[in-house]
PDB file of C-alpha atoms in Angstrom:
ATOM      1  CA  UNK A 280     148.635 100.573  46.951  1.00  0.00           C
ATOM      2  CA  UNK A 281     147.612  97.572  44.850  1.00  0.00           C
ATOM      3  CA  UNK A 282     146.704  94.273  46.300  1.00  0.00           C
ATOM      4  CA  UNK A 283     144.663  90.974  46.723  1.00  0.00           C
ATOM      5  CA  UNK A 284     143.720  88.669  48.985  1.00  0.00           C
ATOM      6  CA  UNK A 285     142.184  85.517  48.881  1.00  0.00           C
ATOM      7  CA  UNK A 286     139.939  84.177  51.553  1.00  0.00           C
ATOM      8  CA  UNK A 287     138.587  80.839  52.247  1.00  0.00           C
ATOM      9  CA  UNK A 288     135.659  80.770  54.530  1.00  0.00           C
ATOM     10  CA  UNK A 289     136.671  79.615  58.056  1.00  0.00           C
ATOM     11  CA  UNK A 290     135.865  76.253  58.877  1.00  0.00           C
ATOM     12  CA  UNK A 291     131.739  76.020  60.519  1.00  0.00           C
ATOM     13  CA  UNK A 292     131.021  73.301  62.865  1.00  0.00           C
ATOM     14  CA  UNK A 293     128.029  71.194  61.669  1.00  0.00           C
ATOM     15  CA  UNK A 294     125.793  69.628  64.446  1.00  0.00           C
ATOM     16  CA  UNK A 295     125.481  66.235  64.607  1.00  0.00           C
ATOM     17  CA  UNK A 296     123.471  63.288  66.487  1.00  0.00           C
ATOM     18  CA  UNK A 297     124.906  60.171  67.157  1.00  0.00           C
ATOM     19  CA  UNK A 298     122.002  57.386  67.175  1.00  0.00           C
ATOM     20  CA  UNK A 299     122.701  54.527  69.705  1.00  0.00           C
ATOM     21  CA  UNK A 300     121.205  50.895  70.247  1.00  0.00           C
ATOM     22  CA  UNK A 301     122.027  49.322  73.413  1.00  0.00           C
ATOM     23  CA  UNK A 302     120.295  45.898  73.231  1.00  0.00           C
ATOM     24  CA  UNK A 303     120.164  43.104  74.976  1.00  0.00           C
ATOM     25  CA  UNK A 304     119.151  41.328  78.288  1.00  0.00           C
ATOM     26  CA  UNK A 305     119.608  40.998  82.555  1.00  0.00           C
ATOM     27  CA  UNK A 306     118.856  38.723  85.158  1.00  0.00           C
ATOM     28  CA  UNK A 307     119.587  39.180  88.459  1.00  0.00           C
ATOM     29  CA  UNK A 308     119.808  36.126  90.797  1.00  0.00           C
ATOM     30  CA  UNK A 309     121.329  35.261  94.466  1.00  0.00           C
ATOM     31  CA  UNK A 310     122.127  38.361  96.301  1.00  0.00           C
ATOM     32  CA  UNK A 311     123.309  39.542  92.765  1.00  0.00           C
ATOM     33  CA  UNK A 312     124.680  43.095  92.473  1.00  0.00           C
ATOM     34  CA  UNK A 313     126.310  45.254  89.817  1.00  0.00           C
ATOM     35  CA  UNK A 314     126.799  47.928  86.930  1.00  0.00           C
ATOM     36  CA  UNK A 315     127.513  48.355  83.532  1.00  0.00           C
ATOM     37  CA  UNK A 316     128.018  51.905  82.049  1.00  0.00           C
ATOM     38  CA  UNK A 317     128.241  54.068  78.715  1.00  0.00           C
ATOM     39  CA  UNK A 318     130.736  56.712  77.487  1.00  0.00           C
ATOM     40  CA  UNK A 319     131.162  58.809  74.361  1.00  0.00           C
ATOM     41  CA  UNK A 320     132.823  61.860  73.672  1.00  0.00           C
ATOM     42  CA  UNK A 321     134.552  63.821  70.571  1.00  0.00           C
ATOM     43  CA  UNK A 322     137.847  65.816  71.428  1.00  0.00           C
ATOM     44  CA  UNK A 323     137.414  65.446  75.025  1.00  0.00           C
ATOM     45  CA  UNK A 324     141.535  66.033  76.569  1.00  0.00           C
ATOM     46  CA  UNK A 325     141.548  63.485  79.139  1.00  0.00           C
ATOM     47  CA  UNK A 326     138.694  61.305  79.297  1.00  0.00           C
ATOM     48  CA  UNK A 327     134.779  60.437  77.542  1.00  0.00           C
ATOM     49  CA  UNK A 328     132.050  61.365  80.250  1.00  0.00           C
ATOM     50  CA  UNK A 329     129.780  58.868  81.389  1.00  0.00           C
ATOM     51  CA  UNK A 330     126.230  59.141  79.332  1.00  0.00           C
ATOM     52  CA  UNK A 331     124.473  56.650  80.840  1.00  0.00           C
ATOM     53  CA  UNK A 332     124.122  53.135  82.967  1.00  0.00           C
ATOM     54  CA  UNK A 333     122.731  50.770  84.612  1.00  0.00           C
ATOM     55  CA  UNK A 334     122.700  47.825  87.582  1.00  0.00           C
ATOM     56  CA  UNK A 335     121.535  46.656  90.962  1.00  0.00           C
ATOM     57  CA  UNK A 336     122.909  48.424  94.224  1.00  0.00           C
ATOM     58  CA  UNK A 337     123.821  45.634  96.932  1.00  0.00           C
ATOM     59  CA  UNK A 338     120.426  44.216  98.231  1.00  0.00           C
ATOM     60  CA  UNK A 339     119.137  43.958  94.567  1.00  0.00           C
ATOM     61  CA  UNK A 340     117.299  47.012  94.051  1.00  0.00           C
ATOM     62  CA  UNK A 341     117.746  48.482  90.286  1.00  0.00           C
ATOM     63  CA  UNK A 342     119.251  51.743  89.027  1.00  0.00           C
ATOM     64  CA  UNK A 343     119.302  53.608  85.555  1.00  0.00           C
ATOM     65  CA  UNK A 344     120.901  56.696  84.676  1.00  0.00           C
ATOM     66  CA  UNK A 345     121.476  59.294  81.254  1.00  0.00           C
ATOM     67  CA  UNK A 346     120.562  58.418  78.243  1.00  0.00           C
ATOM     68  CA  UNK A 347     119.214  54.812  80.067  1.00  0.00           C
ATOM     69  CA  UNK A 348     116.837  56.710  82.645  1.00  0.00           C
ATOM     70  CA  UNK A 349     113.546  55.190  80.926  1.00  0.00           C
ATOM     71  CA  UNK A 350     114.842  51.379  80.794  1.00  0.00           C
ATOM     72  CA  UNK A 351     113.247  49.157  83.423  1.00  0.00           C
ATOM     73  CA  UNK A 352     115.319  46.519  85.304  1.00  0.00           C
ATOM     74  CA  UNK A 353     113.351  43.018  86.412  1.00  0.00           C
ATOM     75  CA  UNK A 354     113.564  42.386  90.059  1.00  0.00           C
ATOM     76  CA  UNK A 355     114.463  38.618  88.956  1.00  0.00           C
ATOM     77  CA  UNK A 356     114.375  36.752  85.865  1.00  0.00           C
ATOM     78  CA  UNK A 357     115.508  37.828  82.295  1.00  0.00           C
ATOM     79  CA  UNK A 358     114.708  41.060  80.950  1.00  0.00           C
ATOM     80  CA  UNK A 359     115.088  42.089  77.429  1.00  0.00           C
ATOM     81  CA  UNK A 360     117.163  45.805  76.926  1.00  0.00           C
ATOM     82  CA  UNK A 361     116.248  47.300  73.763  1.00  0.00           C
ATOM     83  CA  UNK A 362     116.393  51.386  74.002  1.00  0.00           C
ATOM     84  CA  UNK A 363     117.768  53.673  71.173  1.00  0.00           C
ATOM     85  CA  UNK A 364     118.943  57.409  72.254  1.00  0.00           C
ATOM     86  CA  UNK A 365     121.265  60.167  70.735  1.00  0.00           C
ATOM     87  CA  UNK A 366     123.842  62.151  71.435  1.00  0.00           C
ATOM     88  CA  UNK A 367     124.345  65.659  70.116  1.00  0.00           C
ATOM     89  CA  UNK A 368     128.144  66.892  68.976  1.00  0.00           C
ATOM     90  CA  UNK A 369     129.713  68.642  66.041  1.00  0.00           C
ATOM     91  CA  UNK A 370     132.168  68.592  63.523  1.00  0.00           C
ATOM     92  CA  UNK A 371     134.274  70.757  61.177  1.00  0.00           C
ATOM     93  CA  UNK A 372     134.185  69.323  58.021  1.00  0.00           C
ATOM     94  CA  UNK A 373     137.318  68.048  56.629  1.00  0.00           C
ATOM     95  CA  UNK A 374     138.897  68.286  60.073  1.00  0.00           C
ATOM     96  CA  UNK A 375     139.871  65.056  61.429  1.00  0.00           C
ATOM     97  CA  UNK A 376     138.320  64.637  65.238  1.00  0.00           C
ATOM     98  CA  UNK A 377     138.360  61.870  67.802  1.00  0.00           C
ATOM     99  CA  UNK A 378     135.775  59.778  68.445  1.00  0.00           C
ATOM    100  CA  UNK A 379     135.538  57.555  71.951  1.00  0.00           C
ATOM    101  CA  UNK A 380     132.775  55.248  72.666  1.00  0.00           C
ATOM    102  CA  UNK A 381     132.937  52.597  75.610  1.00  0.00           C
ATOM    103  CA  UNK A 382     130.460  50.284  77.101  1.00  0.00           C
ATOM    104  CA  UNK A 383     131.492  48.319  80.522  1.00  0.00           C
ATOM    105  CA  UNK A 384     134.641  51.227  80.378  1.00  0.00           C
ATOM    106  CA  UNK A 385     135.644  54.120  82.737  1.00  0.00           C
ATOM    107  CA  UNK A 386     136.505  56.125  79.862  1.00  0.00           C
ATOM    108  CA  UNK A 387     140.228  55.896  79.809  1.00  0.00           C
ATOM    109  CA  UNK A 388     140.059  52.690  78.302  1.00  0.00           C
ATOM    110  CA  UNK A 389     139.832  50.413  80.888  1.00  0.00           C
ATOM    111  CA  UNK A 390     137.186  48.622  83.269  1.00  0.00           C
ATOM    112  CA  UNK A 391     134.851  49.734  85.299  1.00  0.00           C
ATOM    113  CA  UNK A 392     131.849  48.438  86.993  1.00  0.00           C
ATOM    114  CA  UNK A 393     130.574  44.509  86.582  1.00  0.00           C
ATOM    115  CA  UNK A 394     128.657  42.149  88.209  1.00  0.00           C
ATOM    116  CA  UNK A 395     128.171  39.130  90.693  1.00  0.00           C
ATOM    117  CA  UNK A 396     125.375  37.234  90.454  1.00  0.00           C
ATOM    118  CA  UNK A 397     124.320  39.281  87.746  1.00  0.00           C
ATOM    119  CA  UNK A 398     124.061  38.361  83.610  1.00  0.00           C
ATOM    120  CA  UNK A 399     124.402  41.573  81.881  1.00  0.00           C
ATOM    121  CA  UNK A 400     124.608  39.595  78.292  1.00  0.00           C
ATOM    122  CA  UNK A 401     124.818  42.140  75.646  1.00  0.00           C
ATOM    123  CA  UNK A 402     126.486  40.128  73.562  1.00  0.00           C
ATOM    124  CA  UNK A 403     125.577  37.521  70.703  1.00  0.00           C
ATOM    125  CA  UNK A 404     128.677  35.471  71.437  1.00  0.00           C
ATOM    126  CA  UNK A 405     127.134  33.474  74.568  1.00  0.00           C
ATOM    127  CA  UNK A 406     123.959  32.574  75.352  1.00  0.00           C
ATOM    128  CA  UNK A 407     122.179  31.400  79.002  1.00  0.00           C
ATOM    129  CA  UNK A 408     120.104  28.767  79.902  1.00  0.00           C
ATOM    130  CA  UNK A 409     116.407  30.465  79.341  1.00  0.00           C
ATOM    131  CA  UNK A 410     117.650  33.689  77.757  1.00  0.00           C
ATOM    132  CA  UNK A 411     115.093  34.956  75.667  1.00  0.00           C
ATOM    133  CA  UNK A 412     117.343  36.345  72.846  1.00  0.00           C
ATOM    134  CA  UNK A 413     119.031  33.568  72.560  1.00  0.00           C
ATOM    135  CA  UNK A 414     122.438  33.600  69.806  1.00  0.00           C
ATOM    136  CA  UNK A 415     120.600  36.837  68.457  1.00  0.00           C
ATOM    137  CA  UNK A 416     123.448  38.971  66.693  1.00  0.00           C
ATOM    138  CA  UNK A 417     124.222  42.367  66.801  1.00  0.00           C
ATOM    139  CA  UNK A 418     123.364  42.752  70.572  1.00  0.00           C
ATOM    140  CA  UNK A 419     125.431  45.258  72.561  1.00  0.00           C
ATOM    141  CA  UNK A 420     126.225  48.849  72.027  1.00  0.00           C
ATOM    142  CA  UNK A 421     126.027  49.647  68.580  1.00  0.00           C
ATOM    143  CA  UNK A 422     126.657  53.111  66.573  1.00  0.00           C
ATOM    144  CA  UNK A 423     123.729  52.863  64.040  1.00  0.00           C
ATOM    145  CA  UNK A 424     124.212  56.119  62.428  1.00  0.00           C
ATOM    146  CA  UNK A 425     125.419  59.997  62.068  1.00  0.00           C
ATOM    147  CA  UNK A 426     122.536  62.028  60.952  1.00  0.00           C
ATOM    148  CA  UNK A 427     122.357  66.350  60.827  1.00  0.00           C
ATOM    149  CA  UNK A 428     120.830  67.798  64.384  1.00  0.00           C
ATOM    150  CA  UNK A 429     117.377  67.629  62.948  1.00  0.00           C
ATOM    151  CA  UNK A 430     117.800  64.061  62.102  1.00  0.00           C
ATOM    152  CA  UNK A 431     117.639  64.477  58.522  1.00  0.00           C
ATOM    153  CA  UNK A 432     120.361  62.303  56.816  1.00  0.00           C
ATOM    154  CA  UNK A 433     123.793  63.506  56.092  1.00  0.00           C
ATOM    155  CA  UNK A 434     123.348  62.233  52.335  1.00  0.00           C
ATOM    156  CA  UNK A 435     120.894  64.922  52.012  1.00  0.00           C
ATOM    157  CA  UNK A 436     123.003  67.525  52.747  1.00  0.00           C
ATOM    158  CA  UNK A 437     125.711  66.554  50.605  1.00  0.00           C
ATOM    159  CA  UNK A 438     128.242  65.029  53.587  1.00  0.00           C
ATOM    160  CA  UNK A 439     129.304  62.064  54.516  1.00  0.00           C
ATOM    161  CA  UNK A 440     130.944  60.534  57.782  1.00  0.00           C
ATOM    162  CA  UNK A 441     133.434  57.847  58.116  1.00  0.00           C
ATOM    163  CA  UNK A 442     135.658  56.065  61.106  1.00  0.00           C
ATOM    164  CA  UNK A 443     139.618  56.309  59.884  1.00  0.00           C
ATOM    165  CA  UNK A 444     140.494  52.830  60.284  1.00  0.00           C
ATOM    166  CA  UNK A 445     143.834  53.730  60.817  1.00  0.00           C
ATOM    167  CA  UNK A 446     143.369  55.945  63.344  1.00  0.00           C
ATOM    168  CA  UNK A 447     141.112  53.804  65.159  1.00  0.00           C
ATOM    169  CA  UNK A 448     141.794  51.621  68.035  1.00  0.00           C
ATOM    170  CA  UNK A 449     139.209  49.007  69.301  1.00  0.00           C
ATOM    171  CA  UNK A 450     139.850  47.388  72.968  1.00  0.00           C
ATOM    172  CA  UNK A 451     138.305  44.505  74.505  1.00  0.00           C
ATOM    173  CA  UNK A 452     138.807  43.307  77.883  1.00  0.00           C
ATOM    174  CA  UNK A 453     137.379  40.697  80.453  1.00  0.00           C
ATOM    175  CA  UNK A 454     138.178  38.870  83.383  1.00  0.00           C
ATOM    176  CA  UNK A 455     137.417  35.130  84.749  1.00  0.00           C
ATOM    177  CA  UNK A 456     138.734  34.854  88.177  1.00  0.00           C
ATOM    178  CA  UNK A 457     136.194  32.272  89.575  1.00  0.00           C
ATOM    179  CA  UNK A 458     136.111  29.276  87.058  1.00  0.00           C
ATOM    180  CA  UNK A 459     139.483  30.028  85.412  1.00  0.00           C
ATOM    181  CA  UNK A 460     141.571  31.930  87.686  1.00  0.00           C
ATOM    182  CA  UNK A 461     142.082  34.726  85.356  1.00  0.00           C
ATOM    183  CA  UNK A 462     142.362  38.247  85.282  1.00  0.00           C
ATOM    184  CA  UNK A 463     141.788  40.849  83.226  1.00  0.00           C
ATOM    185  CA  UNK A 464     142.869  40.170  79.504  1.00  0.00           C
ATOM    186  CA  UNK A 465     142.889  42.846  76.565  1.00  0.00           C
ATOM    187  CA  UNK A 466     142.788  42.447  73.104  1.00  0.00           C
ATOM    188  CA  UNK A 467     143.825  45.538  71.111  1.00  0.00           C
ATOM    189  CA  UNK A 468     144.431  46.566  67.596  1.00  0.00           C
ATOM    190  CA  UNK A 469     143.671  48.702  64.666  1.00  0.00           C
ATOM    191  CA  UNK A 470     140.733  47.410  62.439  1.00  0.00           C
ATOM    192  CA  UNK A 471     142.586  45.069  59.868  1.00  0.00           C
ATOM    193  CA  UNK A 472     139.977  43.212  60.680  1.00  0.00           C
ATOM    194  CA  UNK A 473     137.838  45.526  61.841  1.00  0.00           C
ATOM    195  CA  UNK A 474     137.203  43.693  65.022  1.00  0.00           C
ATOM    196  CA  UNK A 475     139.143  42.936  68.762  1.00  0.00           C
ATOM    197  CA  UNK A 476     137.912  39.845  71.034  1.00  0.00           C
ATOM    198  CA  UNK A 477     138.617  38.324  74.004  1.00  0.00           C
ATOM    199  CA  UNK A 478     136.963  35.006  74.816  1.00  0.00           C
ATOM    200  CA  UNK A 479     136.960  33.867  79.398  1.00  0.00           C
ATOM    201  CA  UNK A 480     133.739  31.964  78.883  1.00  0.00           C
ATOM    202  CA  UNK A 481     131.188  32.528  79.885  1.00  0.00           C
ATOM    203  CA  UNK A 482     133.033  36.294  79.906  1.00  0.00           C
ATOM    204  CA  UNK A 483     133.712  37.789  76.799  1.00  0.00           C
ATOM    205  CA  UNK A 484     133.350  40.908  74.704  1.00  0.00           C
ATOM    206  CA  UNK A 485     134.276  42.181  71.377  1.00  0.00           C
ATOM    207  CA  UNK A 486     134.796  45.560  69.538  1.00  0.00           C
ATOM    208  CA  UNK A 487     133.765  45.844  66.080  1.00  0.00           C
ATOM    209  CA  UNK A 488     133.827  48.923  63.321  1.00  0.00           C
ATOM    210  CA  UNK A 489     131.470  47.898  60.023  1.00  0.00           C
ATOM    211  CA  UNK A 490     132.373  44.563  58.456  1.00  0.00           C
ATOM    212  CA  UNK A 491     133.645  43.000  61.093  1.00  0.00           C
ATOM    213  CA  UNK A 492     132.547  39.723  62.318  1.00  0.00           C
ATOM    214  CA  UNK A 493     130.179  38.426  64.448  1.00  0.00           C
ATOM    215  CA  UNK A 494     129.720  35.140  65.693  1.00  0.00           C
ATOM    216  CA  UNK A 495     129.165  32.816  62.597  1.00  0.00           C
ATOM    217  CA  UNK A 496     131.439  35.147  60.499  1.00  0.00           C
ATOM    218  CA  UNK A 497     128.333  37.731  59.842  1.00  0.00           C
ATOM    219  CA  UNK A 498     129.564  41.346  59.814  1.00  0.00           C
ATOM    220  CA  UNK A 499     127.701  43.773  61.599  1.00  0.00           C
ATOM    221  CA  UNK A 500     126.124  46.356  59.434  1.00  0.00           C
ATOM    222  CA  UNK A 501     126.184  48.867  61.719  1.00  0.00           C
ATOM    223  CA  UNK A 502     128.655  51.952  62.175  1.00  0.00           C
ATOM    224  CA  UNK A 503     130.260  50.208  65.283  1.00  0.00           C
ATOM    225  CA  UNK A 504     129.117  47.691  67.359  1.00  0.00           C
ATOM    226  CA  UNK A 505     130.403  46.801  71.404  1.00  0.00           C
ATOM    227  CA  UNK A 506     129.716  43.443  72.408  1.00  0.00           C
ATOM    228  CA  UNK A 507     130.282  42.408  76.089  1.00  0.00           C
ATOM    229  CA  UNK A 508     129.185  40.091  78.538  1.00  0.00           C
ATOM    230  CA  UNK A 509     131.154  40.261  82.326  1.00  0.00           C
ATOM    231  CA  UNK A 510     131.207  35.988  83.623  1.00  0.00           C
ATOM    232  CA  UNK A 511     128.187  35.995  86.189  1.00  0.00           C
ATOM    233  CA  UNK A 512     129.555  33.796  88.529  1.00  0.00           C
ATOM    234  CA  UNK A 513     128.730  33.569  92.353  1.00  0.00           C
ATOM    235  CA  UNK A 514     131.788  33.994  94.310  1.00  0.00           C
ATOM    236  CA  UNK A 515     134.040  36.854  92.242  1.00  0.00           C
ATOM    237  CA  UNK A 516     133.041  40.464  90.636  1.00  0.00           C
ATOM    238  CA  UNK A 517     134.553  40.501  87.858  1.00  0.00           C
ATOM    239  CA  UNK A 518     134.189  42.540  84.774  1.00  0.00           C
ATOM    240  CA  UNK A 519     133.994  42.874  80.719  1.00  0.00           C
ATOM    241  CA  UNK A 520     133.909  46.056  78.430  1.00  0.00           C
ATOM    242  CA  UNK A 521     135.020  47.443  75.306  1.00  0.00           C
ATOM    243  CA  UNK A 522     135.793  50.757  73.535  1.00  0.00           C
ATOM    244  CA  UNK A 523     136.566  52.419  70.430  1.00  0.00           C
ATOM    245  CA  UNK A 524     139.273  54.984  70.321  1.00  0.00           C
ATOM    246  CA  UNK A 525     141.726  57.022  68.534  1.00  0.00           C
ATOM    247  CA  UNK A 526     143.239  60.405  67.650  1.00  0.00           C
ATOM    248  CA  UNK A 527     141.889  61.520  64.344  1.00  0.00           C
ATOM    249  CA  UNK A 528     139.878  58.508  64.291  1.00  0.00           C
ATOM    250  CA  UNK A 529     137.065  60.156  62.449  1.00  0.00           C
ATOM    251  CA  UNK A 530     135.880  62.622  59.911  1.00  0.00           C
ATOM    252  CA  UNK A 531     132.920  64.773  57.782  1.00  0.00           C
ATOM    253  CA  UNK A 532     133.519  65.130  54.345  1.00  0.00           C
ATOM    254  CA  UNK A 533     131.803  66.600  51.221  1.00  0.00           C
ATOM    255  CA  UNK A 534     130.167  63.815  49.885  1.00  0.00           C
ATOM    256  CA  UNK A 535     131.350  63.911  45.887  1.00  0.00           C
ATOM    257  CA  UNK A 536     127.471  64.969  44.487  1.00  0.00           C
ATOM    258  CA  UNK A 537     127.413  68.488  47.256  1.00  0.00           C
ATOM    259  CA  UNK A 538     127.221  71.612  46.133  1.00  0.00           C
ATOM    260  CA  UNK A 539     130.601  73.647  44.960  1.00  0.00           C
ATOM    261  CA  UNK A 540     131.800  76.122  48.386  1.00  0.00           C
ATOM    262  CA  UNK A 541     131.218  79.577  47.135  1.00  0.00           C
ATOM    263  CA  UNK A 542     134.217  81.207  44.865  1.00  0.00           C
ATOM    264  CA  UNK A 543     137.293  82.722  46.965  1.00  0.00           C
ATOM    265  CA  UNK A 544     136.410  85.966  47.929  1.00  0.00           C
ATOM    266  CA  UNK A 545     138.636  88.440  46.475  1.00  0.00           C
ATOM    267  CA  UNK A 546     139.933  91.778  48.149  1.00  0.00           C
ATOM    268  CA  UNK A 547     141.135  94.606  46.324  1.00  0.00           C
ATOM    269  CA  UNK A 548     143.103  97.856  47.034  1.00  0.00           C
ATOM    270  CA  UNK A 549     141.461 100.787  47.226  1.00  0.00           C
ATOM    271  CA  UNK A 550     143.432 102.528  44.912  1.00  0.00           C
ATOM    272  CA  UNK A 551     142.508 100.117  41.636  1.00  0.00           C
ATOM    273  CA  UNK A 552     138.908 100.716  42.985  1.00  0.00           C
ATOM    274  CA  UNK A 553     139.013 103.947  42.419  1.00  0.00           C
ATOM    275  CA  UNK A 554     140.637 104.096  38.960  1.00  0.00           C
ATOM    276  CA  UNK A 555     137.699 101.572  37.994  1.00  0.00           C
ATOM    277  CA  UNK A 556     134.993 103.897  39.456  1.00  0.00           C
ATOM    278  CA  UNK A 557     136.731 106.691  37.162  1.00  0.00           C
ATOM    279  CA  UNK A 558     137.058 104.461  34.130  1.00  0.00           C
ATOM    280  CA  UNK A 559     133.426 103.870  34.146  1.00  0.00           C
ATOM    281  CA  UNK A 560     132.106 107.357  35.129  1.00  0.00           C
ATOM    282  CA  UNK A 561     134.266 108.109  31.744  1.00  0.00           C
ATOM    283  CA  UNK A 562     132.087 105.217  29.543  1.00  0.00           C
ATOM    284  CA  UNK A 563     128.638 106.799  30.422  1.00  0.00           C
ATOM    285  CA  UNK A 564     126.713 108.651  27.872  1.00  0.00           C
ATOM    286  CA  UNK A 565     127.545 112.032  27.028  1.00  0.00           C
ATOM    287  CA  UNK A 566     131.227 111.701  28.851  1.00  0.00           C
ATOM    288  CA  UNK A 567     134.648 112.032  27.504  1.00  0.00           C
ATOM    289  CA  UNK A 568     136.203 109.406  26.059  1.00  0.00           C
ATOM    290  CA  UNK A 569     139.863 108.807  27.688  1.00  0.00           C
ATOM    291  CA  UNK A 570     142.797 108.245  24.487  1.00  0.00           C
ATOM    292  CA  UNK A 571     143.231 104.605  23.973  1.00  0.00           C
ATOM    293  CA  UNK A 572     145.735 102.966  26.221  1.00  0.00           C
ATOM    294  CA  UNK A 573     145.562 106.087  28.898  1.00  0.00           C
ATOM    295  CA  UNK A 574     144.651 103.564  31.762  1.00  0.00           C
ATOM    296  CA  UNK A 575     145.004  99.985  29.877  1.00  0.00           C
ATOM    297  CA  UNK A 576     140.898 100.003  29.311  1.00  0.00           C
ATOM    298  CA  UNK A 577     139.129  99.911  26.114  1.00  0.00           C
ATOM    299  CA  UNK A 578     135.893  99.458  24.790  1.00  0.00           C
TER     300      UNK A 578
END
């Protein structure tokens, strides 16, 4: 029996890091209390663990966790945030995956944690009276890059990675109960313009893929960027976040200049194998020619 198959090599997950920024500033004042946490995940079912956060337990005293273990909270007064961390997870290439990243989130998409008496401002829309960052831009939770497990750059090894703007959803949400009477409000879409915002000065938060705006109009240059700031009024908790989400949001590709996949394998039956073997053993030196056309091989 006579036959052929071809195979294509199954599909090899390539680690990955993904390289974080969280930057920006805290003071705590009053009896001020409050949290503000991280999540990411690729193809988790239901939701995006928790890799990280920080705050002040009631009574003031400060708290990091994850990937934020080594930041240091001021007692009082403003503090500057400015830690970068990765996050190891892997790919098939070509496969479309799902990407979720959330800062102030519970990772479902909605809110979780915030603050009273508290300024988490990690964003570059609002500003406080003696903030030391000022109207800086591009504070917040920002993707700054996919690079190999090693840390060597995807470029390097011939793949690329890119959001699916499409398939990506970016949420913002906050609340102003005390000055405005508000509650939560979301702003949701796909990335037309590459950016959702919701404005309850002095809460706010935005959630931005690459080219989309900051304040002034200046896109971010990074990968993704989460921009919140939960109103730090006296007399209500309330809360701000904001997430990027999506099924199939994201994918690794061959960048155009990699290196060809090895040829299809081919199998063959064991039975034109072994009139190949003979054919040859025939062409040696010193062996019997077979008559022309006998098997359909000639010299």
């Amino acid at each position: 029996m006579l036959f052929a198959i071809g195979l294509s090599a199954p599909a090899n997950a390539v680690s990955l890091n993904a390289n974080f920024r969280l930057f920006g500033e805290v003071e705590r004042f009053g009896l001020g209390y409050g949290d503000m946490a991280l999540h990411f995940g690729v193809n988790n079912s239901r939701n995006a663990p928790e890799i990280g956060s920080l705050g002040y337990y009631p009574g003031g005293t400060p708290f990091t966790t994850g990937v934020l273990s080594s930041i240091s909270l001021p007692g009082g007064g403003f503090g500057v945030v400015d830690t970068t961390f990765s996050v190891p997870f892997s790919l098939n290439i070509d496969q479309p995956a799902s990407m979720y990243i959330g800062l102030g989130d519970n990772g479902i998409g909605g809110p979780e944690g915030g603050s009273i008496q508290v300024i988490f401002d990690f964003s570059d829309n609002i500003s406080f009276g003696g903030s030391l960052l000022g109207g800086t831009l591009d504070q917040g939770l920002s993707l700054i890059s996919v690079t190999m497990a090693d840390g060597s750059s995807l470029n390097d090894a011939g793949l690329s990675f890119d959001f699916v703007p499409e398939n990506t959803v970016l949420t913002a949400f906050a609340s102003a109960f005390d000055d405005q009477g508000v509650g939560t409000i979301y702003s949701t879409t796909t990335p037309a313009q590459n950016r959702a915002a919701v404005f309850v000065f002095p809460g706010t938060a935005t959630a931005k893929l690459r080219g989309g705006y900051n304040r002034g109009g200046i896109p971010t240059e990074y990968l993704a960027n989460l921009d919140v700031n939960p109103e730090p009024d006296p007399f209500v908790f309330d809360l701000a976040g904001a997430t990027i989400s999506g099924a199939g949001n994201i994918v690794l590709t061959r960048a155009s200049n990699a290196v060809p996949e090895p040829p299809t394998i081919l199998l063959l039956g064991t039975g034109f194998i072994a009139v190949l073997g003979y054919r040859l053993r025939q062409r040696r030196p010193g062996s019997k020619h077979c008559p022309d056309g006998a098997y359909g091989i000639h010299a």
